[in-house]
Amino acid sequence: MDWDLKEELRDCLVAAAPYGGPIALLRNPWRKEKAASVRPMLEIYSASGVPLVSLLWKSGPVVSMGWSAEEELLCVQEDGAVLVYGLHGDFRRHFSMGNEVLQNRVLDARIFHTELGSGVAILTGAHRFTLSANVGDLKLRRMPEVPGALTKLRFVLDEDSYLVPELDGVRIFSRNTHEFLHEVPVTSEEIFKIASMAPGALLLEAQKEYEKESQKADEYLREIQELGQLTQAVQQCIEAAGHEHRPDMQKSLLRAASFGKCFLDRFPPDSFVRMCQDLRVLNAIRDYHIGIPLTYSQLVLRRLYPLAIQICEYLRLPEVQQKDVSDEDVARAINQKLGDTPGVSYSDIAARAYGCGRTELAIKLLEYEPRSGEQVPLLLKMKRSKLALSKAIESGDTDLVFTVLLHLKNELNRGDFFMTLRNQPMALSLYRQFCKHQELETLKDLYNQDDNHQELGSFHLRASYAAEERIEGRVAALQIAADAFYKAKNEFAAKATEDQMRLLRLQRRLEDELGGQFLDLSLHDTVTTLIVGGHNKRAEQLSRDFRIPDKRLWWLKLTALADLEDWEELEKFSKSKKSPIGYLPFVEICMKQHNKYEAKKYASRVGPEQKVKALLLVGDVAQAADVAIEHRSEAELSLVLSHCTGASDGATADKIQRARTQAQKK
Amino acid sequence: MAAHLSYGRVNLNVLREAVRRELREFLDKCAGSKAIVWDEYLTGPFGLIAQYSLLKEHEVEKMFTLKGSRLPPADVKNIIFFVRPRLELMDIIAENVLSEDRRGPTRDFHILFVPRRSLLCEQRLKDLGVLGSFIHREEYSLDLIPFDGDLLSMESEGAFKDCYLEGDQTSLYHAAKGMMTLQALYGTIPQIFGKGECARQVANMMIRMKREFTGSQNSIFPVFDNLLLIDRNVDLLTPLATQLTYEGLIDEIYGIQNSYVKLPPEKFAPKKQGDGGKELPTEAKKLQLNSAEELYAEIRDKNFNAVGSVLSKKAKIISAAFEERHNAKTVGEIKQFVSQLPHMQAARGSLANHTSIAELIKDVTTSEDFFDKLTVEQEFMSGIDTDKVNNYIEDCIAQKHPLIKVLRLVCLQSVCNSGLKQKVLDYYKREILQTYGYEHILTLHNLEKAGLLKPQTGARNSYPTIRKTLRLWMDDVNEQNPTDISYVYSGYAPLSVRLAQLLSRPGWRSIEEVLRILPGPHFEERQPLPTGLQKKRQPGENRVTLIFFLGGVTFAEIAALRFLSQLEDGGTEYVIATTKLMNGTSWIEALMEKPF
């Protein structure tokens, strides 16, 4: 032990924190010095006896001390007041254990730990218990009953010593030493027992021989393998390494494990890897200067969480004194100590730093937090919304981004909010999505801010359909859209939108003048409706105004007239000039209406390229064959042949076959 | 239960069981009788995970569809909402809760968010004053749903549109989460390859998430050797072409939804049923299509032209098997015959169904218009006349063929020409607007934004280079006994699958130049494994590649990948994952905008 005690331990109040934590001493307790002429000293040491702090006790007489799970020192005074100090002797707060305690004074007190946290139990002068199960959330409970006899255990040691219960053993410290007494774990016993034949022991032996380049290594190994216990042997060595405090012993056990692993085909490596990592942490903190002698079982139970706090607090120590050390350096130092150790929560450490008013340090620490779900809410709490936004974006979690966005929206004025969005394209598009469904007006403002005329155009286009009922309103919305498209240099869209306005107005007029339904028909359908209604002149006019290409107009008329079954008009139309779409469509459409008679009229006018097809359509297989033979087209010949299905087509089929053989001869 | 999921190289039943367990655990949390109120979109995908019987075992007595106003009466203790995290759904839920009859017995409310809980939605519920009414608010991370032994889908309809039109990458986040779930069950995937912007994003998120999970070291031996992430954006061409495999054509013509297809009932009328046969059934025939059905597994990925011969061969085998009964003389033989009867009858039923489906498809594929359309598609894909207005497309517009068909063709031409000449593009657009209505300008804008339709910008047409280097067009295609993946489109080899094939052998280094032409970065990431988990591959053992299509995949592409898996010297077997099973029609439809 490094400490230099002036007093005997028995003259002090002693409190040692569990999990190898610090030790607090309060010298000159009041029960010794009847008249408190000298103010006592409160001293806190690390487990290796390095002094952390010492301060003059200025409050009332203390009956008992103890450490909470958060490593706060609780000092219970005679009057029932409990004073809370931090690891470095900083006063945190105080609370009272109630009136009953105040009146009857404290006879004895104990600090205890439960799942809820740390509690205080007090035995008052009236032999009644008062307790609070969690000092963080104070609720006093009084127990009516008076206790019976107490059982005591006593150890006799060389010097005055003090015992600290740990979950797997007992720590004994005195003026000079600090020892740990515990039951030897089964695995360690099996390996190190004299003449042990446990697989782990054999493996350790084998490895030692191997290093000596002795062939005995092979013998040992064979023995284990013959028993089929190699896996078990490796596991034993790994586990035993965890129970060793001396690094050299750890090393040789791990080396043995690693040696054994080479002979195993599929041994999951994680237990080995984790043990190495854990031991590194343990060895680091057991280091004399840090002095937290944790055992492996304790480490496992703690899930490393308090460790993180301790390391954090340890590292803050130099920084409190030296103001010139930047937050960044501290954060980096903490990161170097912890690395990416599984289970270390940087956000927890950061939350604690923030709780101590070290916001900048907390932010720097959060840089190391990989879980954005933890990182972002804390940043929001610290009012670092913009940083929270970029972190949320980095994570890809869009829900998180939305959450920050809505937060920002309430926090910032509209202008600033929009500017923030402008610099974050991903957030901006998400917010646009949100507005599309929730706040259409804001969407428009966003496009306006970015001078996004193309999208503004589309926006007003949509509005003309969705929001406007009256023609005037629709046309007005379209006009805004067209203007926006011009600004976007999208001339095509602008022109199309103007055409649409023109069409709408026209349709309105048609409805007024002709009756019937025209609004919202396409241009094509409007013309068709006019033809079907017999308004050929207007149809012509419309198609000229909108420059409908000739080819499509022919298709349009053809379809409309065939639908009307106005065969006379169709024929007149077909002769109005040379058809730009040929005459096959005429044949097809007549056949579709089951009018073979009309179809045949047009079949004769079909050009040579499609003649065969047309003839087949009207069912004239024989003539189709003649044309195909004349064309000497193999494709056409087989097409006709595939149509020779009727009984009367036999002759035609033969004719084609003859033509084919003749063609092949040539 | 779902045996077909365990046929493949990777047992996907493990995933299905894991998600079923999670569902049961949630249901058991809400003790007592329950009613489920469904977000309608979820019922299809859920059907693949849990049938009603599972829900019933856990005291689900009633099921409703989520809609406004008051909930239908149900004498149950718990009301559970199964919903996607969407604000508009939260409004409906709040309406349900607020209009709950206070005089009636009190019921407990719960919400199960699929696939993820959302702070945004919870905030909305809070604003509406109902958040406190819910006892359990949990998430059910159903990201990837097993469809078949080698197929997983997120069935997220809007994934492509959200990513490329709206800049909303929520679906990518879900995809990355899904990959983490998969890795938790099947081990860390040691190598990640990718091509495309979204692929890069997903890989980044995966790497980030892995860091978040450092607490729990994954000690499962990896089942997958590598992961290939492919953006739909990298290959816009393939879905536009008409799929020519059996399954692909069923999807093109009738649409397969959550592995079910609805068919016109006439062809399935019961035959030889005397007078009863007169009345034709009016309700659509609903069939489930997956590899649990032996015959379907055999023919689904064949070129349709090769299906007929398989069906007739099967017909002969089955009738021969039924004839066997005449040869059965001894009691033992008869017993043996009878024991095989159920299997034979199932096979006969299956054969009858598929013969009917094949007839339905044949009616379409032998039509002249189908032939003309296919001819034009194939011309474009092989690089013929892609730079001028196409007659057939013009005629389709003039005859007002379905708009989606026209859009598919115009987009195909645009993609095969690296964009259309401004004049050609404007002509098509004008024709479309005049014929189908000016409102479709919004749809056209969407297609342009997604890159499916674009003006050619300065640079020369790069498609021929891509086509030649990747051998996308094969003239000598064998539809019956294919030797190359191009059989799935009768000549065109899907670009996406070619990329996968070339990655596996000889590696992407050989096609660096083309990869640079295709949009988005290509990359490789390694996820280090502890030495003990590194795989010692047996000689001749194939690698397993998980290929994830971000933005959707077609059945023809799946067929092509299965073809590669089955190659004897292929060296790689594929498991396919996607955001959505889709085809050109459903794809374009999702990009369309109908303002009224």
PDB file of C-alpha atoms in Angstrom, chain A residues 20 146 165 178 201 207 232 293 333 345 359 372 407 447-448 450 466 469 490 505 543 558 599 615 635:
ATOM      1  CA  GLY A  20     -12.022  -2.677  -6.227  1.00  0.00           C
ATOM      2  CA  VAL A 146     -36.673  -4.175  16.947  1.00  0.00           C
ATOM      3  CA  PRO A 165     -16.780  -7.864   0.802  1.00  0.00           C
ATOM      4  CA  HIS A 178      -3.923  -5.019   0.175  1.00  0.00           C
ATOM      5  CA  ALA A 201      -3.282 -29.035 -17.376  1.00  0.00           C
ATOM      6  CA  GLN A 207       2.674 -26.076 -24.818  1.00  0.00           C
ATOM      7  CA  GLN A 232     -12.459 -28.644 -23.303  1.00  0.00           C
ATOM      8  CA  PRO A 293      -7.955  -4.564  -8.574  1.00  0.00           C
ATOM      9  CA  ALA A 333      -7.305  10.101 -24.276  1.00  0.00           C
ATOM     10  CA  SER A 345     -21.158   3.281 -24.040  1.00  0.00           C
ATOM     11  CA  THR A 359     -20.805  20.104 -22.749  1.00  0.00           C
ATOM     12  CA  SER A 372     -26.686   7.185 -33.659  1.00  0.00           C
ATOM     13  CA  HIS A 407     -37.035  19.651 -33.476  1.00  0.00           C
ATOM     14  CA  TYR A 447     -39.048  25.372 -54.104  1.00  0.00           C
ATOM     15  CA  ASN A 448     -39.241  29.148 -54.202  1.00  0.00           C
ATOM     16  CA  ASP A 450     -34.189  27.270 -54.162  1.00  0.00           C
ATOM     17  CA  ALA A 466     -56.291  18.839 -57.335  1.00  0.00           C
ATOM     18  CA  GLU A 469     -62.706  23.238 -59.461  1.00  0.00           C
ATOM     19  CA  ASN A 490     -38.167  24.019 -70.110  1.00  0.00           C
ATOM     20  CA  ARG A 505     -61.005  26.734 -72.784  1.00  0.00           C
ATOM     21  CA  SER A 543     -56.536  18.976 -85.418  1.00  0.00           C
ATOM     22  CA  LEU A 558     -60.348   5.338 -89.205  1.00  0.00           C
ATOM     23  CA  ALA A 599     -62.345  -5.419 -95.714  1.00  0.00           C
ATOM     24  CA  LEU A 615     -55.150 -11.412 -98.103  1.00  0.00           C
ATOM     25  CA  ALA A 635     -41.069 -16.015 -94.671  1.00  0.00           C
TER      26      ALA A 635
END
